mmCIF file of C-alpha atoms (C1' of nucleotides) in Angstrom:
data_model
loop_
_atom_site.group_PDB
_atom_site.id
_atom_site.type_symbol
_atom_site.label_atom_id
_atom_site.label_comp_id
_atom_site.label_asym_id
_atom_site.label_seq_id
_atom_site.Cartn_x
_atom_site.Cartn_y
_atom_site.Cartn_z
ATOM 1 C CA UNK A 1 -3.042 -119.472 -97.252
ATOM 2 C CA UNK A 2 -6.396 -120.732 -98.440
ATOM 3 C CA UNK A 3 -7.935 -117.989 -96.992
ATOM 4 C CA UNK A 4 -11.550 -116.926 -96.593
ATOM 5 C CA UNK A 5 -12.938 -113.673 -96.917
ATOM 6 C CA UNK A 6 -12.730 -110.906 -93.737
ATOM 7 C CA UNK A 7 -16.647 -110.588 -94.370
ATOM 8 C CA UNK A 8 -17.140 -114.825 -94.285
ATOM 9 C CA UNK A 9 -14.358 -114.333 -90.743
ATOM 10 C CA UNK A 10 -16.853 -111.782 -89.658
ATOM 11 C CA UNK A 11 -19.566 -113.782 -90.030
ATOM 12 C CA UNK A 12 -18.132 -116.611 -88.221
ATOM 13 C CA UNK A 13 -17.854 -114.718 -85.484
ATOM 14 C CA UNK A 14 -21.112 -113.310 -85.099
ATOM 15 C CA UNK A 15 -23.428 -116.357 -85.296
ATOM 16 C CA UNK A 16 -21.097 -117.771 -82.419
ATOM 17 C CA UNK A 17 -21.724 -115.095 -80.756
ATOM 18 C CA UNK A 18 -25.951 -115.306 -81.059
ATOM 19 C CA UNK A 19 -25.033 -119.358 -80.358
ATOM 20 C CA UNK A 20 -24.910 -118.703 -77.326
ATOM 21 C CA UNK A 21 -28.090 -117.561 -76.898
ATOM 22 C CA UNK A 22 -29.945 -118.835 -79.971
ATOM 23 C CA UNK A 23 -33.032 -117.578 -78.903
ATOM 24 C CA UNK A 24 -32.217 -113.758 -78.632
ATOM 25 C CA UNK A 25 -33.323 -111.401 -81.198
ATOM 26 C CA UNK A 26 -30.118 -109.337 -81.990
ATOM 27 C CA UNK A 27 -30.554 -105.982 -83.730
ATOM 28 C CA UNK A 28 -27.276 -105.015 -86.377
ATOM 29 C CA UNK A 29 -25.945 -102.731 -83.801
ATOM 30 C CA UNK A 30 -25.593 -104.654 -80.927
ATOM 31 C CA UNK A 31 -23.835 -107.601 -83.175
ATOM 32 C CA UNK A 32 -22.090 -105.009 -85.048
ATOM 33 C CA UNK A 33 -20.956 -103.418 -81.290
ATOM 34 C CA UNK A 34 -20.013 -107.020 -79.732
ATOM 35 C CA UNK A 35 -17.982 -108.195 -82.690
ATOM 36 C CA UNK A 36 -16.311 -105.144 -83.265
ATOM 37 C CA UNK A 37 -17.533 -104.380 -86.807
ATOM 38 C CA UNK A 38 -18.610 -101.209 -88.359
ATOM 39 C CA UNK A 39 -22.703 -101.313 -88.772
ATOM 40 C CA UNK A 40 -22.835 -101.272 -92.219
ATOM 41 C CA UNK A 41 -20.601 -104.560 -92.587
ATOM 42 C CA UNK A 42 -22.121 -106.122 -89.452
ATOM 43 C CA UNK A 43 -25.184 -104.920 -91.763
ATOM 44 C CA UNK A 44 -24.090 -106.925 -95.092
ATOM 45 C CA UNK A 45 -23.105 -109.930 -93.820
ATOM 46 C CA UNK A 46 -26.807 -110.043 -91.780
ATOM 47 C CA UNK A 47 -28.561 -109.469 -94.100
ATOM 48 C CA UNK A 48 -26.725 -112.187 -96.990
ATOM 49 C CA UNK A 49 -26.986 -114.928 -94.093
ATOM 50 C CA UNK A 50 -30.487 -114.252 -93.620
ATOM 51 C CA UNK A 51 -31.201 -114.075 -97.425
ATOM 52 C CA UNK A 52 -29.511 -117.484 -97.439
ATOM 53 C CA UNK A 53 -31.522 -118.957 -94.625
ATOM 54 C CA UNK A 54 -29.095 -119.516 -91.637
ATOM 55 C CA UNK A 55 -30.859 -116.537 -89.816
ATOM 56 C CA UNK A 56 -34.155 -115.253 -89.397
ATOM 57 C CA UNK A 57 -35.079 -111.271 -89.937
ATOM 58 C CA UNK A 58 -37.498 -109.406 -87.732
ATOM 59 C CA UNK A 59 -38.123 -106.085 -89.019
ATOM 60 C CA UNK A 60 -39.238 -102.941 -87.940
ATOM 61 C CA UNK A 61 -38.727 -101.180 -84.313
ATOM 62 C CA UNK A 62 -37.720 -103.810 -81.320
ATOM 63 C CA UNK A 63 -36.833 -106.421 -85.074
ATOM 64 C CA UNK A 64 -33.602 -107.897 -85.872
ATOM 65 C CA UNK A 65 -32.167 -111.150 -86.442
ATOM 66 C CA UNK A 66 -32.122 -114.612 -84.557
ATOM 67 C CA UNK A 67 -31.092 -118.121 -85.650
ATOM 68 C CA UNK A 68 -32.798 -119.900 -87.831
ATOM 69 C CA UNK A 69 -31.797 -123.530 -86.153
ATOM 70 C CA UNK A 70 -30.442 -124.811 -82.586
ATOM 71 C CA UNK A 71 -26.140 -123.744 -83.297
ATOM 72 C CA UNK A 72 -25.679 -127.897 -83.902
ATOM 73 C CA UNK A 73 -27.719 -127.337 -86.850
ATOM 74 C CA UNK A 74 -26.079 -125.019 -88.282
ATOM 75 C CA UNK A 75 -22.110 -126.165 -89.455
ATOM 76 C CA UNK A 76 -19.918 -123.655 -90.570
ATOM 77 C CA UNK A 77 -19.557 -124.768 -94.015
ATOM 78 C CA UNK A 78 -22.890 -123.537 -94.403
ATOM 79 C CA UNK A 79 -22.143 -120.224 -93.315
ATOM 80 C CA UNK A 80 -19.145 -120.010 -95.480
ATOM 81 C CA UNK A 81 -21.586 -121.475 -98.472
ATOM 82 C CA UNK A 82 -23.792 -118.858 -97.464
ATOM 83 C CA UNK A 83 -21.241 -115.657 -97.327
ATOM 84 C CA UNK A 84 -19.091 -117.533 -100.198
ATOM 85 C CA UNK A 85 -20.953 -119.293 -102.624
ATOM 86 C CA UNK A 86 -19.634 -122.850 -103.854
ATOM 87 C CA UNK A 87 -17.798 -124.274 -102.380
ATOM 88 C CA UNK A 88 -14.557 -125.486 -104.292
ATOM 89 C CA UNK A 89 -10.829 -125.086 -104.025
ATOM 90 C CA UNK A 90 -9.822 -124.877 -107.442
ATOM 91 C CA UNK A 91 -11.230 -122.950 -110.221
ATOM 92 C CA UNK A 92 -11.295 -125.870 -112.094
ATOM 93 C CA UNK A 93 -12.986 -127.941 -109.504
ATOM 94 C CA UNK A 94 -16.385 -125.736 -110.049
ATOM 95 C CA UNK A 95 -16.178 -125.285 -113.697
ATOM 96 C CA UNK A 96 -13.624 -126.850 -115.910
ATOM 97 C CA UNK A 97 -11.488 -124.336 -118.646
ATOM 98 C CA UNK A 98 -8.015 -123.716 -118.795
ATOM 99 C CA UNK A 99 -5.281 -126.626 -119.114
ATOM 100 C CA UNK A 100 -5.633 -128.233 -122.764
ATOM 101 C CA UNK A 101 -3.844 -131.122 -121.929
ATOM 102 C CA UNK A 102 -4.938 -134.537 -119.998
ATOM 103 C CA UNK A 103 -2.834 -134.142 -117.575
ATOM 104 C CA UNK A 104 -4.848 -131.134 -116.383
ATOM 105 C CA UNK A 105 -8.186 -132.582 -116.907
ATOM 106 C CA UNK A 106 -7.291 -135.626 -114.397
ATOM 107 C CA UNK A 107 -6.333 -133.177 -111.493
ATOM 108 C CA UNK A 108 -10.143 -132.150 -111.835
ATOM 109 C CA UNK A 109 -11.082 -135.360 -110.245
ATOM 110 C CA UNK A 110 -8.390 -135.054 -107.487
ATOM 111 C CA UNK A 111 -9.400 -131.646 -106.760
ATOM 112 C CA UNK A 112 -12.937 -132.429 -106.498
ATOM 113 C CA UNK A 113 -12.434 -135.609 -104.011
ATOM 114 C CA UNK A 114 -9.804 -132.869 -102.245
ATOM 115 C CA UNK A 115 -12.771 -130.079 -101.974
ATOM 116 C CA UNK A 116 -15.598 -133.666 -101.009
ATOM 117 C CA UNK A 117 -13.153 -133.808 -98.002
ATOM 118 C CA UNK A 118 -12.659 -130.198 -96.522
ATOM 119 C CA UNK A 119 -16.226 -129.842 -96.964
ATOM 120 C CA UNK A 120 -16.463 -132.786 -94.555
ATOM 121 C CA UNK A 121 -13.844 -131.518 -91.981
ATOM 122 C CA UNK A 122 -16.233 -127.751 -91.884
ATOM 123 C CA UNK A 123 -19.616 -129.715 -92.313
ATOM 124 C CA UNK A 124 -18.565 -131.921 -88.583
ATOM 125 C CA UNK A 125 -17.958 -128.234 -86.938
ATOM 126 C CA UNK A 126 -21.140 -126.267 -85.669
ATOM 127 C CA UNK A 127 -21.531 -123.093 -83.833
ATOM 128 C CA UNK A 128 -22.751 -124.974 -80.487
ATOM 129 C CA UNK A 129 -18.751 -126.352 -81.311
ATOM 130 C CA UNK A 130 -17.817 -122.705 -81.855
ATOM 131 C CA UNK A 131 -19.217 -121.594 -78.559
ATOM 132 C CA UNK A 132 -17.025 -124.541 -76.443
ATOM 133 C CA UNK A 133 -13.858 -123.653 -75.092
ATOM 134 C CA UNK A 134 -11.390 -125.439 -76.935
ATOM 135 C CA UNK A 135 -10.214 -128.565 -74.349
ATOM 136 C CA UNK A 136 -7.075 -129.327 -75.316
ATOM 137 C CA UNK A 137 -8.712 -132.479 -76.498
ATOM 138 C CA UNK A 138 -10.781 -133.042 -79.563
ATOM 139 C CA UNK A 139 -14.121 -130.932 -79.511
ATOM 140 C CA UNK A 140 -14.736 -133.475 -82.747
ATOM 141 C CA UNK A 141 -18.653 -133.956 -82.658
ATOM 142 C CA UNK A 142 -18.926 -137.500 -83.958
ATOM 143 C CA UNK A 143 -16.165 -137.978 -86.429
ATOM 144 C CA UNK A 144 -12.867 -139.451 -84.712
ATOM 145 C CA UNK A 145 -10.035 -137.076 -85.053
ATOM 146 C CA UNK A 146 -6.927 -139.598 -85.696
ATOM 147 C CA UNK A 147 -3.433 -139.420 -86.022
ATOM 148 C CA UNK A 148 -1.416 -136.331 -86.816
ATOM 149 C CA UNK A 149 1.777 -137.787 -88.143
ATOM 150 C CA UNK A 150 2.081 -136.968 -91.264
ATOM 151 C CA UNK A 151 4.576 -136.897 -94.287
ATOM 152 C CA UNK A 152 5.459 -133.653 -95.022
ATOM 153 C CA UNK A 153 9.304 -132.990 -93.111
ATOM 154 C CA UNK A 154 9.614 -129.161 -92.800
ATOM 155 C CA UNK A 155 6.118 -127.444 -92.555
ATOM 156 C CA UNK A 156 4.395 -127.456 -89.410
ATOM 157 C CA UNK B 1 -15.215 -120.357 -102.275
ATOM 158 C CA UNK B 2 -12.212 -120.912 -100.005
ATOM 159 C CA UNK B 3 -10.311 -120.280 -102.923
ATOM 160 C CA UNK B 4 -7.021 -121.344 -104.075
ATOM 161 C CA UNK B 5 -4.918 -118.537 -106.142
ATOM 162 C CA UNK B 6 -4.700 -119.479 -109.291
ATOM 163 C CA UNK B 7 -0.876 -119.385 -109.794
ATOM 164 C CA UNK B 8 -0.865 -121.796 -106.899
ATOM 165 C CA UNK B 9 -3.983 -124.202 -108.994
ATOM 166 C CA UNK B 10 -1.041 -123.744 -112.041
ATOM 167 C CA UNK B 11 1.407 -124.702 -109.755
ATOM 168 C CA UNK B 12 -0.167 -128.041 -109.074
ATOM 169 C CA UNK B 13 -0.635 -128.519 -112.854
ATOM 170 C CA UNK B 14 2.675 -128.213 -113.430
ATOM 171 C CA UNK B 15 3.996 -130.328 -110.719
ATOM 172 C CA UNK B 16 2.247 -133.169 -111.828
ATOM 173 C CA UNK B 17 2.977 -132.973 -114.722
ATOM 174 C CA UNK B 18 6.121 -133.220 -114.090
ATOM 175 C CA UNK B 19 5.824 -136.110 -111.132
ATOM 176 C CA UNK B 20 4.874 -138.362 -114.261
ATOM 177 C CA UNK B 21 8.349 -137.968 -115.530
ATOM 178 C CA UNK B 22 10.146 -137.945 -112.293
ATOM 179 C CA UNK B 23 13.834 -137.436 -113.544
ATOM 180 C CA UNK B 24 13.046 -135.499 -116.255
ATOM 181 C CA UNK B 25 14.431 -131.785 -116.344
ATOM 182 C CA UNK B 26 12.001 -129.855 -118.055
ATOM 183 C CA UNK B 27 12.558 -126.218 -119.532
ATOM 184 C CA UNK B 28 10.216 -123.399 -118.283
ATOM 185 C CA UNK B 29 9.192 -123.127 -122.459
ATOM 186 C CA UNK B 30 8.076 -127.037 -122.108
ATOM 187 C CA UNK B 31 6.412 -126.759 -119.472
ATOM 188 C CA UNK B 32 4.620 -123.780 -120.444
ATOM 189 C CA UNK B 33 3.755 -124.829 -123.537
ATOM 190 C CA UNK B 34 2.608 -128.543 -121.584
ATOM 191 C CA UNK B 35 0.276 -127.406 -119.419
ATOM 192 C CA UNK B 36 -1.328 -123.936 -121.514
ATOM 193 C CA UNK B 37 -0.101 -120.922 -119.718
ATOM 194 C CA UNK B 38 2.285 -117.972 -120.727
ATOM 195 C CA UNK B 39 5.591 -118.952 -120.284
ATOM 196 C CA UNK B 40 6.752 -115.840 -118.002
ATOM 197 C CA UNK B 41 3.271 -116.931 -115.614
ATOM 198 C CA UNK B 42 4.990 -120.625 -115.890
ATOM 199 C CA UNK B 43 8.299 -118.890 -115.162
ATOM 200 C CA UNK B 44 7.517 -117.178 -111.923
ATOM 201 C CA UNK B 45 5.741 -120.415 -110.692
ATOM 202 C CA UNK B 46 8.682 -122.672 -111.557
ATOM 203 C CA UNK B 47 11.433 -119.744 -109.611
ATOM 204 C CA UNK B 48 9.301 -119.821 -106.604
ATOM 205 C CA UNK B 49 8.897 -123.783 -106.448
ATOM 206 C CA UNK B 50 12.685 -123.715 -106.870
ATOM 207 C CA UNK B 51 12.879 -121.362 -103.773
ATOM 208 C CA UNK B 52 10.891 -123.092 -101.796
ATOM 209 C CA UNK B 53 12.958 -125.883 -102.309
ATOM 210 C CA UNK B 54 10.199 -128.452 -104.156
ATOM 211 C CA UNK B 55 12.340 -128.450 -107.396
ATOM 212 C CA UNK B 56 15.759 -128.328 -108.195
ATOM 213 C CA UNK B 57 17.112 -125.385 -111.201
ATOM 214 C CA UNK B 58 19.551 -126.195 -113.609
ATOM 215 C CA UNK B 59 20.546 -123.195 -115.321
ATOM 216 C CA UNK B 60 22.419 -122.210 -118.431
ATOM 217 C CA UNK B 61 21.527 -124.187 -121.908
ATOM 218 C CA UNK B 62 19.808 -127.004 -121.173
ATOM 219 C CA UNK B 63 18.439 -126.160 -118.147
ATOM 220 C CA UNK B 64 15.276 -126.468 -116.979
ATOM 221 C CA UNK B 65 13.768 -127.540 -113.556
ATOM 222 C CA UNK B 66 13.073 -130.959 -111.817
ATOM 223 C CA UNK B 67 11.655 -132.649 -108.876
ATOM 224 C CA UNK B 68 13.762 -132.044 -106.178
ATOM 225 C CA UNK B 69 12.252 -135.419 -104.636
ATOM 226 C CA UNK B 70 10.291 -138.737 -105.540
ATOM 227 C CA UNK B 71 6.610 -137.468 -106.284
ATOM 228 C CA UNK B 72 5.789 -139.332 -103.334
ATOM 229 C CA UNK B 73 7.548 -137.498 -101.102
ATOM 230 C CA UNK B 74 5.917 -133.662 -102.651
ATOM 231 C CA UNK B 75 2.501 -133.151 -100.750
ATOM 232 C CA UNK B 76 -0.211 -130.710 -102.260
ATOM 233 C CA UNK B 77 0.480 -128.934 -98.842
ATOM 234 C CA UNK B 78 3.424 -128.269 -99.528
ATOM 235 C CA UNK B 79 3.316 -127.926 -103.615
ATOM 236 C CA UNK B 80 0.399 -124.739 -101.451
ATOM 237 C CA UNK B 81 2.649 -123.428 -98.618
ATOM 238 C CA UNK B 82 5.588 -122.321 -101.426
ATOM 239 C CA UNK B 83 2.745 -120.817 -103.756
ATOM 240 C CA UNK B 84 0.705 -119.254 -100.950
ATOM 241 C CA UNK B 85 2.543 -118.795 -97.845
ATOM 242 C CA UNK B 86 1.917 -119.957 -94.549
ATOM 243 C CA UNK B 87 -1.350 -122.159 -93.946
ATOM 244 C CA UNK B 88 -4.082 -120.808 -92.556
ATOM 245 C CA UNK B 89 -8.702 -120.419 -93.139
ATOM 246 C CA UNK B 90 -8.711 -117.161 -91.463
ATOM 247 C CA UNK B 91 -6.230 -114.193 -90.683
ATOM 248 C CA UNK B 92 -7.105 -115.249 -87.566
ATOM 249 C CA UNK B 93 -5.761 -118.285 -87.083
ATOM 250 C CA UNK B 94 -2.512 -116.978 -88.256
ATOM 251 C CA UNK B 95 -2.038 -113.373 -86.512
ATOM 252 C CA UNK B 96 -5.236 -112.615 -83.968
ATOM 253 C CA UNK B 97 -6.119 -108.559 -84.323
ATOM 254 C CA UNK B 98 -9.801 -107.799 -84.399
ATOM 255 C CA UNK B 99 -12.395 -109.129 -81.852
ATOM 256 C CA UNK B 100 -12.056 -107.475 -78.736
ATOM 257 C CA UNK B 101 -14.632 -109.831 -77.429
ATOM 258 C CA UNK B 102 -13.530 -113.357 -75.474
ATOM 259 C CA UNK B 103 -16.027 -115.006 -77.605
ATOM 260 C CA UNK B 104 -13.896 -114.018 -80.846
ATOM 261 C CA UNK B 105 -10.628 -114.894 -78.942
ATOM 262 C CA UNK B 106 -12.307 -118.402 -78.382
ATOM 263 C CA UNK B 107 -12.678 -118.812 -82.178
ATOM 264 C CA UNK B 108 -9.312 -118.065 -83.029
ATOM 265 C CA UNK B 109 -8.601 -121.438 -81.157
ATOM 266 C CA UNK B 110 -11.426 -123.273 -83.222
ATOM 267 C CA UNK B 111 -9.643 -121.572 -86.434
ATOM 268 C CA UNK B 112 -6.439 -122.997 -85.645
ATOM 269 C CA UNK B 113 -8.336 -126.967 -85.016
ATOM 270 C CA UNK B 114 -9.978 -126.820 -88.090
ATOM 271 C CA UNK B 115 -6.443 -125.738 -90.211
ATOM 272 C CA UNK B 116 -5.066 -128.271 -88.571
ATOM 273 C CA UNK B 117 -7.770 -130.780 -89.576
ATOM 274 C CA UNK B 118 -7.839 -129.022 -93.151
ATOM 275 C CA UNK B 119 -3.991 -129.325 -93.842
ATOM 276 C CA UNK B 120 -3.873 -132.618 -92.528
ATOM 277 C CA UNK B 121 -5.949 -133.392 -95.668
ATOM 278 C CA UNK B 122 -4.064 -132.368 -98.031
ATOM 279 C CA UNK B 123 -0.885 -133.299 -96.777
ATOM 280 C CA UNK B 124 -2.448 -137.086 -97.143
ATOM 281 C CA UNK B 125 -2.654 -136.364 -101.164
ATOM 282 C CA UNK B 126 0.942 -136.485 -102.808
ATOM 283 C CA UNK B 127 1.544 -135.807 -106.373
ATOM 284 C CA UNK B 128 1.946 -139.661 -107.047
ATOM 285 C CA UNK B 129 -1.822 -139.484 -105.706
ATOM 286 C CA UNK B 130 -2.246 -136.961 -108.741
ATOM 287 C CA UNK B 131 -1.139 -137.994 -111.461
ATOM 288 C CA UNK B 132 -3.153 -141.693 -110.679
ATOM 289 C CA UNK B 133 -6.717 -141.682 -112.468
ATOM 290 C CA UNK B 134 -9.133 -141.181 -109.669
ATOM 291 C CA UNK B 135 -10.622 -145.052 -109.094
ATOM 292 C CA UNK B 136 -13.925 -144.055 -108.591
ATOM 293 C CA UNK B 137 -13.022 -145.568 -105.121
ATOM 294 C CA UNK B 138 -10.478 -144.173 -102.791
ATOM 295 C CA UNK B 139 -7.133 -142.838 -104.434
ATOM 296 C CA UNK B 140 -6.180 -142.457 -100.405
ATOM 297 C CA UNK B 141 -2.698 -143.929 -99.250
ATOM 298 C CA UNK B 142 -2.906 -144.305 -95.372
ATOM 299 C CA UNK B 143 -5.955 -142.493 -94.571
ATOM 300 C CA UNK B 144 -9.409 -144.123 -94.137
ATOM 301 C CA UNK B 145 -11.424 -142.204 -96.394
ATOM 302 C CA UNK B 146 -14.912 -142.719 -94.288
ATOM 303 C CA UNK B 147 -18.439 -142.488 -94.662
ATOM 304 C CA UNK B 148 -19.670 -139.297 -96.873
ATOM 305 C CA UNK B 149 -23.240 -138.630 -95.091
ATOM 306 C CA UNK B 150 -23.127 -135.436 -93.192
ATOM 307 C CA UNK B 151 -25.246 -132.870 -91.531
ATOM 308 C CA UNK B 152 -26.167 -130.493 -93.606
ATOM 309 C CA UNK B 153 -28.582 -130.318 -96.054
ATOM 310 C CA UNK B 154 -29.534 -128.450 -99.032
ATOM 311 C CA UNK B 155 -25.482 -127.670 -100.242
ATOM 312 C CA UNK B 156 -23.808 -130.184 -102.547
ATOM 313 C "C1'" DT C 1 36.314 -117.015 -126.058
ATOM 314 C "C1'" DT C 2 31.823 -116.053 -127.800
ATOM 315 C "C1'" DT C 3 27.726 -117.091 -128.340
ATOM 316 C "C1'" DA C 4 22.918 -118.525 -127.478
ATOM 317 C "C1'" DT C 5 19.883 -120.753 -124.163
ATOM 318 C "C1'" DA C 6 17.960 -120.797 -119.104
ATOM 319 C "C1'" DT C 7 17.481 -119.485 -114.827
ATOM 320 C "C1'" DA C 8 17.521 -115.764 -110.788
ATOM 321 C "C1'" DG C 9 15.150 -111.631 -109.024
ATOM 322 C "C1'" DA C 10 13.082 -107.699 -108.164
ATOM 323 C "C1'" DA C 11 10.481 -104.206 -110.269
ATOM 324 C "C1'" DT C 12 6.080 -102.505 -112.933
ATOM 325 C "C1'" DC C 13 1.673 -102.331 -114.565
ATOM 326 C "C1'" DA C 14 -2.865 -103.614 -115.364
ATOM 327 C "C1'" DA C 15 -6.631 -106.362 -113.705
ATOM 328 C "C1'" DT C 16 -10.399 -108.131 -110.763
ATOM 329 C "C1'" DT C 17 -11.671 -108.845 -105.881
ATOM 330 C "C1'" DT C 18 -12.944 -106.852 -101.393
ATOM 331 C "C1'" DA C 19 -14.407 -104.004 -98.171
ATOM 332 C "C1'" DG C 20 -16.617 -100.380 -96.926
ATOM 333 C "C1'" DT C 21 -20.552 -97.276 -97.516
ATOM 334 C "C1'" DC C 22 -24.809 -95.119 -98.788
ATOM 335 C "C1'" DC C 23 -29.565 -94.492 -100.632
ATOM 336 C "C1'" DT C 24 -34.151 -95.450 -100.763
ATOM 337 C "C1'" DA C 25 -37.654 -98.334 -100.288
ATOM 338 C "C1'" DT C 26 -40.899 -101.114 -96.642
ATOM 339 C "C1'" DA C 27 -41.736 -103.577 -92.500
ATOM 340 C "C1'" DT C 28 -43.251 -102.974 -87.366
ATOM 341 C "C1'" DG C 29 -44.084 -100.966 -82.713
ATOM 342 C "C1'" DT C 30 -46.039 -97.149 -80.175
ATOM 343 C "C1'" DA D 1 -47.312 -90.489 -87.920
ATOM 344 C "C1'" DC D 2 -43.230 -91.556 -86.057
ATOM 345 C "C1'" DA D 3 -39.069 -93.807 -84.984
ATOM 346 C "C1'" DT D 4 -36.776 -97.842 -85.216
ATOM 347 C "C1'" DA D 5 -34.677 -101.578 -88.273
ATOM 348 C "C1'" DT D 6 -34.275 -104.643 -92.457
ATOM 349 C "C1'" DA D 7 -34.142 -105.061 -98.027
ATOM 350 C "C1'" DG D 8 -31.740 -104.954 -101.858
ATOM 351 C "C1'" DG D 9 -29.266 -102.652 -105.130
ATOM 352 C "C1'" DA D 10 -25.376 -99.510 -106.086
ATOM 353 C "C1'" DC D 11 -21.274 -97.287 -105.770
ATOM 354 C "C1'" DT D 12 -16.310 -95.746 -104.346
ATOM 355 C "C1'" DA D 13 -12.193 -97.106 -102.322
ATOM 356 C "C1'" DA D 14 -8.543 -99.998 -101.505
ATOM 357 C "C1'" DA D 15 -6.453 -104.418 -101.485
ATOM 358 C "C1'" DT D 16 -4.689 -108.563 -103.939
ATOM 359 C "C1'" DT D 17 -3.557 -110.998 -107.412
ATOM 360 C "C1'" DG D 18 -1.866 -111.865 -112.408
ATOM 361 C "C1'" DA D 19 0.612 -111.014 -115.671
ATOM 362 C "C1'" DT D 20 5.055 -108.928 -117.765
ATOM 363 C "C1'" DT D 21 9.212 -106.961 -118.402
ATOM 364 C "C1'" DC D 22 14.627 -105.329 -116.803
ATOM 365 C "C1'" DT D 23 18.695 -107.064 -115.896
ATOM 366 C "C1'" DA D 24 22.149 -110.534 -113.745
ATOM 367 C "C1'" DT D 25 24.081 -115.061 -113.992
ATOM 368 C "C1'" DA D 26 25.830 -119.704 -115.445
ATOM 369 C "C1'" DT D 27 26.062 -122.975 -118.681
ATOM 370 C "C1'" DA D 28 26.663 -125.638 -122.852
ATOM 371 C "C1'" DA D 29 28.415 -126.078 -127.094
ATOM 372 C "C1'" DA D 30 30.553 -123.479 -131.745
#
DNA sequence: TTTATATAGAATCAATTTAGTCCTATATGT
DNA sequence: ACATATAGGACTAAATTGATTCTATATAAA
């Protein structure tokens, strides 16, 4: 796995949808319909994204949500942060706890390094990228996507 | 988040512990003690790792487990695969489903790309690396760990 | 050959987490 | 005023995960 929660998944879909027309104000109902989730669910996500300052919200009649910044200034990592809390692959990498052995504590450092590397990848991809069709090449923004050979044998 | 399950976390700790003495045969009880988890839990993890061919198991008295390959030939990605099933950040990236809009299907491609990038990172790190102390520099094996600046503003 | 020690594998139970919904309050345009 | 929309919190139900237990099997040693 290494899964994102479903809500976060929806969140990225919603954000990507909004990124296609950055100035437009979308109501929760509109987005719920466009993305195919129930209104309360979309609402919940939108509220969170607004609270975390990735969206601006407008209350009252004709209100709704719009992106707080241009799509190219909102990264996937930021969306994940907003919807899933502090970034970290393992519990241990955020807060030490178990593992009485020195061995484990050594691991902690490694996990933190891994977190940084993964985060870097997700931070290098913006909403703008997500609206672009994947050109089978590399829509990487400014980071080279180097060779793909790796040492694993049986895993795709 | 983007969390690994706790069992997977334990699994990596166990594997890293075993990697310090690659030839040695460890009983489940021994490992449970060393790593600080209950015996049944360690057992469960070890059985899975053995079934997925990352460990060899020896039954009977004086039995136990040992690494199936040298530590530098077992990547973190492989351990995660074994304990968490098919690699993928989103449900959508493994099996399409929701998202009636064309927008969403475009996203799918992007998620798959993201999966590949993350996997590459985790595949570049082996058990051998995990046993090494983190030298504050870069224990990367053959992949350069480039600059750390990224575009996000408020997130650590 | 019997006994003690270990793993294999399936099934089960409890706890936690997550998804989804609902309710009340507040803001704004007509 | 009234209709429309978001804010925020509380609540419920479902799914996932963690942890344990049970039976079967294999092996070393007495």
